[in-house]
PDB file of C-alpha atoms in Angstrom:
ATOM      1  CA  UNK A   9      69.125 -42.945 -13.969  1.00 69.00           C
ATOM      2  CA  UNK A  10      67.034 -46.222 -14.453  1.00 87.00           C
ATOM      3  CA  UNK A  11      63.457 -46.057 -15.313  1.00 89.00           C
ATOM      4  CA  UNK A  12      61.749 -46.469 -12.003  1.00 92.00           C
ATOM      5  CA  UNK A  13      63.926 -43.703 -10.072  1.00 93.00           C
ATOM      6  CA  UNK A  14      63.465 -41.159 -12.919  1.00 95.00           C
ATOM      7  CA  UNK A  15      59.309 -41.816 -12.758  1.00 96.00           C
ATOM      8  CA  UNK A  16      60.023 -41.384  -8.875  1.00 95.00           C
ATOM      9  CA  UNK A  17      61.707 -37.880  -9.561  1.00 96.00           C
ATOM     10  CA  UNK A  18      59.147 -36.564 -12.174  1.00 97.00           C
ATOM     11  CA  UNK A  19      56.510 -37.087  -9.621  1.00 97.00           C
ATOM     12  CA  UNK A  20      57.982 -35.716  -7.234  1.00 95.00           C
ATOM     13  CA  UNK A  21      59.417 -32.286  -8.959  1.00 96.00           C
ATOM     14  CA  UNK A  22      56.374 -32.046 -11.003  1.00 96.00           C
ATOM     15  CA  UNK A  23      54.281 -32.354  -7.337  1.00 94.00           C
ATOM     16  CA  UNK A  24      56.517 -29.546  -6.124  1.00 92.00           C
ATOM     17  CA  UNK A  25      55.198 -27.273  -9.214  1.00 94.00           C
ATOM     18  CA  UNK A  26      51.719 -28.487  -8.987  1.00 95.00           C
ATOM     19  CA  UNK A  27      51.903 -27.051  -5.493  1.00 90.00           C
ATOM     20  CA  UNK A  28      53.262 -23.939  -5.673  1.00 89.00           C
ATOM     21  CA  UNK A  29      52.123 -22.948  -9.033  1.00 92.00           C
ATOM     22  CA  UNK A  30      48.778 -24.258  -9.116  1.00 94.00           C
ATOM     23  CA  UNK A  31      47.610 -27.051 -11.938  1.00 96.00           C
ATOM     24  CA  UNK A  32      46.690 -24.291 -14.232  1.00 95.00           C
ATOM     25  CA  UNK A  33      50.089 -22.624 -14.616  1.00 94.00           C
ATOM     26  CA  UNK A  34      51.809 -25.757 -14.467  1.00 96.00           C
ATOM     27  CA  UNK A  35      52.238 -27.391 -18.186  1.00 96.00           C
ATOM     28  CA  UNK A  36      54.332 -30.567 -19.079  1.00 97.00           C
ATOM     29  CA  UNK A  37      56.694 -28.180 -20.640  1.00 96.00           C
ATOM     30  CA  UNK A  38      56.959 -26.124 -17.875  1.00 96.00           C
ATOM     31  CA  UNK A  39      57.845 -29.382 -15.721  1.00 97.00           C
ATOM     32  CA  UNK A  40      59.905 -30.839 -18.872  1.00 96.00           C
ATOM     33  CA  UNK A  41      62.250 -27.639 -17.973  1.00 96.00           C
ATOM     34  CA  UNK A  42      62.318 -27.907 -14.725  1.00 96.00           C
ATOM     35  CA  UNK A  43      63.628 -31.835 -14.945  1.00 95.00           C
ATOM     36  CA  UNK A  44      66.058 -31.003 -17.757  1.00 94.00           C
ATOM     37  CA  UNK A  45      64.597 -33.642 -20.095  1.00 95.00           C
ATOM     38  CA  UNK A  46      62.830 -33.816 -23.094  1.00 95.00           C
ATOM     39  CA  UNK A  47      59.364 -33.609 -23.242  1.00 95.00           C
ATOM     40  CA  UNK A  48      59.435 -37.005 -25.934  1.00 95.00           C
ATOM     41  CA  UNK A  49      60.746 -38.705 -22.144  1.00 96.00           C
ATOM     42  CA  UNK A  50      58.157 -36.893 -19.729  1.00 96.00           C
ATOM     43  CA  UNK A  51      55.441 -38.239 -22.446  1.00 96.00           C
ATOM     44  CA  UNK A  52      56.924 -41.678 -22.236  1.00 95.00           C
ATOM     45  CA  UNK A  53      56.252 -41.767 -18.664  1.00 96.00           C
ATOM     46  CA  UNK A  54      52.715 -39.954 -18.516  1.00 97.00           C
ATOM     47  CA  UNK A  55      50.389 -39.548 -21.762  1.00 96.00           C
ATOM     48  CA  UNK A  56      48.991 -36.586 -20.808  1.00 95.00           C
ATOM     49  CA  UNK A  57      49.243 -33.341 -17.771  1.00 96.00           C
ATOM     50  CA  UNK A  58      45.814 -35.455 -16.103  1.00 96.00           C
ATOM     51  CA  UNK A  59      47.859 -38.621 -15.943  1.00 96.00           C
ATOM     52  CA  UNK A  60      51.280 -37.095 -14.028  1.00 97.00           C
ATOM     53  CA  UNK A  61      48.640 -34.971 -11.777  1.00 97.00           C
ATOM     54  CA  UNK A  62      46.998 -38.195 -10.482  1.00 96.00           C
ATOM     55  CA  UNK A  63      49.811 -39.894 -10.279  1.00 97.00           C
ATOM     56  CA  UNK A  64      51.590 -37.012  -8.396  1.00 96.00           C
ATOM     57  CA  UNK A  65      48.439 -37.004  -5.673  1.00 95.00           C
ATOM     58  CA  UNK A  66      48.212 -40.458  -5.407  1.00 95.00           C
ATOM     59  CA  UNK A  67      51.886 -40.873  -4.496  1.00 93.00           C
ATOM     60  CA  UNK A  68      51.837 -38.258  -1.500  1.00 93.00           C
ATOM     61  CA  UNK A  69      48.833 -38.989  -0.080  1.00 94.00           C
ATOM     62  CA  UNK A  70      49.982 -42.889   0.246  1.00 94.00           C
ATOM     63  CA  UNK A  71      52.923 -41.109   1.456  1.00 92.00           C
ATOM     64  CA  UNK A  72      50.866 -38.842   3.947  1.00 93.00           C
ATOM     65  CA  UNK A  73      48.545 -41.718   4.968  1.00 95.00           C
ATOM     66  CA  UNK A  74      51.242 -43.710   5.566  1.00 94.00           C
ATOM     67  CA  UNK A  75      53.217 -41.639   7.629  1.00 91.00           C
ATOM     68  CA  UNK A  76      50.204 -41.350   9.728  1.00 93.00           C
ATOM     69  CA  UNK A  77      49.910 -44.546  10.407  1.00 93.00           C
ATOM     70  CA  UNK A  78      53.708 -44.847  11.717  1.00 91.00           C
ATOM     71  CA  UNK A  79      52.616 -42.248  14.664  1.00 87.00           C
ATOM     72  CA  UNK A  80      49.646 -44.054  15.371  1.00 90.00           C
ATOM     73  CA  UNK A  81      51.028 -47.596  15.433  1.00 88.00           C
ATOM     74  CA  UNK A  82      52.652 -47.158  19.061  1.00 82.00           C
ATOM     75  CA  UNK A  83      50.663 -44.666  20.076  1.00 88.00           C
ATOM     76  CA  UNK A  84      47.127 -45.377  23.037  1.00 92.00           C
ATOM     77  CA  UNK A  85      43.810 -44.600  20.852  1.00 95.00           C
ATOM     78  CA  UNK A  86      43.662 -41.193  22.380  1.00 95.00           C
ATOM     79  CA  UNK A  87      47.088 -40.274  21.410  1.00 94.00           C
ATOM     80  CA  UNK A  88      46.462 -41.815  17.474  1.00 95.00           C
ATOM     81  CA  UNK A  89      43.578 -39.794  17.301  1.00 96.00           C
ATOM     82  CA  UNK A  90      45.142 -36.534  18.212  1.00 95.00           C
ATOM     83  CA  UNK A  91      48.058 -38.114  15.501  1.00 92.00           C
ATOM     84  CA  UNK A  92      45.723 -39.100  12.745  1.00 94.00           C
ATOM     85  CA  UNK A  93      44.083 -34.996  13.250  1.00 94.00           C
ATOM     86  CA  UNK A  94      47.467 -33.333  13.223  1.00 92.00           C
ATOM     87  CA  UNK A  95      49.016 -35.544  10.426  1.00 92.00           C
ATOM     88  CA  UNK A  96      45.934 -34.521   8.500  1.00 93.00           C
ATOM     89  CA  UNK A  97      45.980 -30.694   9.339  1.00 92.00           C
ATOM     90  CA  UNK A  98      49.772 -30.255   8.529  1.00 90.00           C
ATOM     91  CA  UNK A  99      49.081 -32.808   4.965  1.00 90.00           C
ATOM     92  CA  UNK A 100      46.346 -30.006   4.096  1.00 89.00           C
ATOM     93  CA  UNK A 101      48.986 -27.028   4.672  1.00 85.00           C
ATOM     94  CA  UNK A 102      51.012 -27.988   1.912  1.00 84.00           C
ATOM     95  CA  UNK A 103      48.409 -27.236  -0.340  1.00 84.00           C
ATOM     96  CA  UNK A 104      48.460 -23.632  -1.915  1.00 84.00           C
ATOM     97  CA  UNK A 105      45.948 -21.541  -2.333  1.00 86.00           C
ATOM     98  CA  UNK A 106      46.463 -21.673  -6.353  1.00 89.00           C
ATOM     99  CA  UNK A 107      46.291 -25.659  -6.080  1.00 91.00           C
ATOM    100  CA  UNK A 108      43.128 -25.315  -4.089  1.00 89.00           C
ATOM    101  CA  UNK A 109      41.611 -22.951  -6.471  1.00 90.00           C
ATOM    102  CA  UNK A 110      42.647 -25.160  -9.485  1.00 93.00           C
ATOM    103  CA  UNK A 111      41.816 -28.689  -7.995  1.00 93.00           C
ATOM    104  CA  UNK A 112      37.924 -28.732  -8.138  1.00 92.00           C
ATOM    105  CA  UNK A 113      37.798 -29.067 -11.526  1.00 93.00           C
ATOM    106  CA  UNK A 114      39.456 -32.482 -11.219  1.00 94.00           C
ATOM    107  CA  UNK A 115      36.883 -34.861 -10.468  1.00 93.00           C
ATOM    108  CA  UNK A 116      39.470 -37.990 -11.312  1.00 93.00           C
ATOM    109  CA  UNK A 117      42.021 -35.754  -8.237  1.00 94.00           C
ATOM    110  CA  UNK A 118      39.001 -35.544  -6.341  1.00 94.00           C
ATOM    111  CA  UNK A 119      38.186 -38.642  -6.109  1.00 95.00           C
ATOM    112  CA  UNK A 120      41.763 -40.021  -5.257  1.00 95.00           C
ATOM    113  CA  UNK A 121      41.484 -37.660  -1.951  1.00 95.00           C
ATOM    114  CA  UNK A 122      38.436 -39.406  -0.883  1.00 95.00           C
ATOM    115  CA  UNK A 123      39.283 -43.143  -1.994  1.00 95.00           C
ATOM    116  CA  UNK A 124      43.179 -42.984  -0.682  1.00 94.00           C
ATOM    117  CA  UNK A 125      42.792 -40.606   2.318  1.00 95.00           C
ATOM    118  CA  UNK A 126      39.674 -39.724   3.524  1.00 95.00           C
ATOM    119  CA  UNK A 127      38.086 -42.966   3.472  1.00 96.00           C
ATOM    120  CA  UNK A 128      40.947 -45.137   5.020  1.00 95.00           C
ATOM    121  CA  UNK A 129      41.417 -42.305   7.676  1.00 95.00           C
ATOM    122  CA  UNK A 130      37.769 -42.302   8.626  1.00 96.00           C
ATOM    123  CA  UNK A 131      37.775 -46.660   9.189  1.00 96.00           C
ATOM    124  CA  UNK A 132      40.877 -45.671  11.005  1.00 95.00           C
ATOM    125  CA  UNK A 133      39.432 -43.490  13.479  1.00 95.00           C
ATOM    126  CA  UNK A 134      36.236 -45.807  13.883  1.00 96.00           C
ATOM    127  CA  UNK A 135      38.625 -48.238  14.821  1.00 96.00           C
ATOM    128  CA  UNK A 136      40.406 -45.968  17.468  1.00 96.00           C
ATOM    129  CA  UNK A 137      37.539 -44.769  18.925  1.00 96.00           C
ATOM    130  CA  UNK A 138      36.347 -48.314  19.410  1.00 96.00           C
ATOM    131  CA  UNK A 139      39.647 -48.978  21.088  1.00 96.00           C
ATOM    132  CA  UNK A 140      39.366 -45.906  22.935  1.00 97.00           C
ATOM    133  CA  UNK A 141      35.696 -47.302  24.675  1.00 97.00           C
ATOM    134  CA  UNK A 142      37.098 -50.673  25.613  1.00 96.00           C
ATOM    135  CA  UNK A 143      39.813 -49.693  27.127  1.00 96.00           C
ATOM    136  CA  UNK A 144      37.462 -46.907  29.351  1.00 97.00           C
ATOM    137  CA  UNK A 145      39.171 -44.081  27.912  1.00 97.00           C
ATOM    138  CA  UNK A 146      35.688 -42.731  26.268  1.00 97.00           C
ATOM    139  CA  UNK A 147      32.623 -42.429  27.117  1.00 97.00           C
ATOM    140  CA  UNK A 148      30.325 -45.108  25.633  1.00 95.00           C
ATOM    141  CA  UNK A 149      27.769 -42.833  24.291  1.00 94.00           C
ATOM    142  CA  UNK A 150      30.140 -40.773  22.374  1.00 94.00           C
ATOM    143  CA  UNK A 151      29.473 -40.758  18.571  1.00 94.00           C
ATOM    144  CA  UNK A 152      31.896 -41.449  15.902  1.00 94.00           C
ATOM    145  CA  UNK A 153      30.000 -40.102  13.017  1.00 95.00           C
ATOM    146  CA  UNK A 154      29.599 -36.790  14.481  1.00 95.00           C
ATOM    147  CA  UNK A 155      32.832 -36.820  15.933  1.00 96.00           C
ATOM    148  CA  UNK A 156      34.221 -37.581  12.407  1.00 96.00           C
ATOM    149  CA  UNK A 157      32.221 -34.634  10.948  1.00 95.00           C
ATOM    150  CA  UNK A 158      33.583 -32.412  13.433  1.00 96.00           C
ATOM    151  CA  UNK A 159      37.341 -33.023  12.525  1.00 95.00           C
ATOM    152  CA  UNK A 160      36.988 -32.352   8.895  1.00 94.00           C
ATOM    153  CA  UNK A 161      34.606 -29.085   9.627  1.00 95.00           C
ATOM    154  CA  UNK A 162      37.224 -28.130  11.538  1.00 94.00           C
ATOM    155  CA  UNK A 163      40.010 -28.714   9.258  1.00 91.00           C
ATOM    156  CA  UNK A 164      37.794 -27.307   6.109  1.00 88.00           C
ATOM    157  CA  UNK A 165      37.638 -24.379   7.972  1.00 88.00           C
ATOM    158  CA  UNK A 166      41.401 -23.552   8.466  1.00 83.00           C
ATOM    159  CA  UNK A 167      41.970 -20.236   6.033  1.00 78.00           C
ATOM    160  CA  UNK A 168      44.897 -21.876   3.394  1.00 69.00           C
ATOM    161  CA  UNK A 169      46.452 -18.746   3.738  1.00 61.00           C
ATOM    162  CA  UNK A 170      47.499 -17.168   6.904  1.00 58.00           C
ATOM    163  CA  UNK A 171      49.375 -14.550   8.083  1.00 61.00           C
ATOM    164  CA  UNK A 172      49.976 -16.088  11.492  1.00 77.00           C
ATOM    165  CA  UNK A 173      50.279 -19.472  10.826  1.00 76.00           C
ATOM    166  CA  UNK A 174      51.235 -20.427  14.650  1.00 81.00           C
ATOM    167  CA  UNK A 175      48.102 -18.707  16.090  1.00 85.00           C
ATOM    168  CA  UNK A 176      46.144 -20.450  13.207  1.00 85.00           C
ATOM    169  CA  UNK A 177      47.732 -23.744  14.248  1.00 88.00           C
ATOM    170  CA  UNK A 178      47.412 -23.315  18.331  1.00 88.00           C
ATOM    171  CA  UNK A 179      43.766 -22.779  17.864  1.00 90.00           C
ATOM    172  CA  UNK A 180      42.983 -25.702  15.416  1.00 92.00           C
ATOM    173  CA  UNK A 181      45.063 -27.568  18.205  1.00 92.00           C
ATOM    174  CA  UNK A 182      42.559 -26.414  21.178  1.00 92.00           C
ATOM    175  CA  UNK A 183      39.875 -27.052  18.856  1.00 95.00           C
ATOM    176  CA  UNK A 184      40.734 -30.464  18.594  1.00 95.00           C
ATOM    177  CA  UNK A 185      41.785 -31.126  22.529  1.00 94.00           C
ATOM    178  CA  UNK A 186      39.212 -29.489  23.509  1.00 95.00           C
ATOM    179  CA  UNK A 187      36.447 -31.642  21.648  1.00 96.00           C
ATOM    180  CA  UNK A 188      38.064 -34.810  22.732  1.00 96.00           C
ATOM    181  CA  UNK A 189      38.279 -33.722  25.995  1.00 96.00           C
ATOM    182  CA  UNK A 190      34.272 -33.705  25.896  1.00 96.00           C
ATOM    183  CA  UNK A 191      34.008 -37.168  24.990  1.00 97.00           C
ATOM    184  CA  UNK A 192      36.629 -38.714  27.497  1.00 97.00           C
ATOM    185  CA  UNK A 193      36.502 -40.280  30.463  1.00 97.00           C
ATOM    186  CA  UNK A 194      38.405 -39.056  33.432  1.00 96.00           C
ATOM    187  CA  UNK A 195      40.996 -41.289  33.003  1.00 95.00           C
ATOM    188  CA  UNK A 196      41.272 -40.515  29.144  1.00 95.00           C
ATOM    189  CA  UNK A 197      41.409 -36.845  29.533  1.00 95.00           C
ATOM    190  CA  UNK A 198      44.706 -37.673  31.725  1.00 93.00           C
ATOM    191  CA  UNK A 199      45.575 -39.190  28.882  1.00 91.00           C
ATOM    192  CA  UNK A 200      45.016 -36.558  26.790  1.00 92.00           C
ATOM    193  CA  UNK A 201      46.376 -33.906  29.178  1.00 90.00           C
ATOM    194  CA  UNK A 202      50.103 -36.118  29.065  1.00 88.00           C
ATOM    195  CA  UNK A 203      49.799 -36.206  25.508  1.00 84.00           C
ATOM    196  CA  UNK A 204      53.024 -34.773  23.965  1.00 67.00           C
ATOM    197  CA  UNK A 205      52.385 -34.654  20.638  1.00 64.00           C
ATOM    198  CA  UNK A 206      53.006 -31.755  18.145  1.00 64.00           C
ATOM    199  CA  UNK A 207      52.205 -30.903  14.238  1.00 62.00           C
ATOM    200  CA  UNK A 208      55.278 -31.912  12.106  1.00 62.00           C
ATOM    201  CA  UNK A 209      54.527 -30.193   9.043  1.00 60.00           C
ATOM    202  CA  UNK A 210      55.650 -32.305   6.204  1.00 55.00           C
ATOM    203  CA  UNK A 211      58.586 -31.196   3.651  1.00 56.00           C
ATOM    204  CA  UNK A 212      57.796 -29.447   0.847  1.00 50.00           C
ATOM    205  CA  UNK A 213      60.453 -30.659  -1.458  1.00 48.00           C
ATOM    206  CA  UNK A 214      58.266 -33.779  -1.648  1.00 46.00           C
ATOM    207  CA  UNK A 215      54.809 -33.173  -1.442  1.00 40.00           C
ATOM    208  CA  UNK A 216      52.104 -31.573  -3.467  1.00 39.00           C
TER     209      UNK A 216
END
């Protein structure tokens, strides 16, 4: 295995223990194992446990962030939005409740969420809802900023744990319609009424 595919693979296993076992619990010997290597080669690659956790966030939110933007590209602002909300709801499922506990102590991890995902989704929903007004499908007093707010209040306040995850996920869903459908026009809450769109919840195998 050349260099650049094994890097690929230790970020993405040790993501998958990150995940599910929380930082804490997961130690570069403990991913060492899990890759079958040496811990000399997982060291070659990543100095230190802070280093390969960055790196492992960094690489699946570009992933995340990126596969947002796919669903968005083709999509009318309406639709994008109710994309861009959804990719971001089932991105924040992935995240167990041990890696959510661990997390805030990571003020180099936090930042990365707000620099590679927050931030570029919020410019990308100013520029949707701007679309959205020209084209008559909002109304022109609407406000982006507290639109904004609501979306992540809403998704902050999703439980990480549930025990019915599809009733937790229809009513985030309404939430979300719902709101939008306040700030539409007429003609952009037919929109919104066609809109198709599900959550695609995002595999595990590769995420963190």
């Amino acid at each position: 295995m050349n260099h650049d595919r094994l890097r690929r693979k230790i970020i993405e296993t040790a993501a998958g223990c990150f995940l599910k076992y929380g930082i804490k619990n997961t130690s570069m010997n403990f991913v060492s194992e899990v890759l079958h290597i040496s811990k000399r080669t997982l060291y070659q690659f990543f100095p230190g446990k802070c280093d390969l956790l960055e790196a492992c966030v960094a690489f699946r939110l570009e992933a995340s962030r990126k596969r947002i933007e796919r669903q968005c590209e083709q999509s009318c602002p309406i639709e994008a939005i109710v994309c861009m909300n959804y990719g971001a709801y089932a991105f924040s499922r992935m995240f167990y409740p041990a890696f959510r506990k661990d997390v805030i102590r990571y003020t180099g991890v936090l930042s990365l969420f707000d620099e590679e995902y927050r931030i570029p989704l919020c410019e990308m929903c100013s520029e949707l809802f701007d679309d959205a007004k020209r084209m008559r499908l909002m109304l022109p007093e609407s406000n982006f900023e507290f639109a904004f707010r609501f979306f992540e209040n809403t998704l902050l306040a999703v439980p990480s744990a549930s025990c019915n995850e599809g009733r937790q996920t229809e009513a985030y869903s309404n939430a979300i319609l719902t709101y939008l459908a306040g700030i539409c026009t007429d003609e952009g809450r037919k929109r919104l009424n066609n809109i198709l769109v599900e959550i695609q919840y995002e595999d595990e195998d590769n995420s963190i």
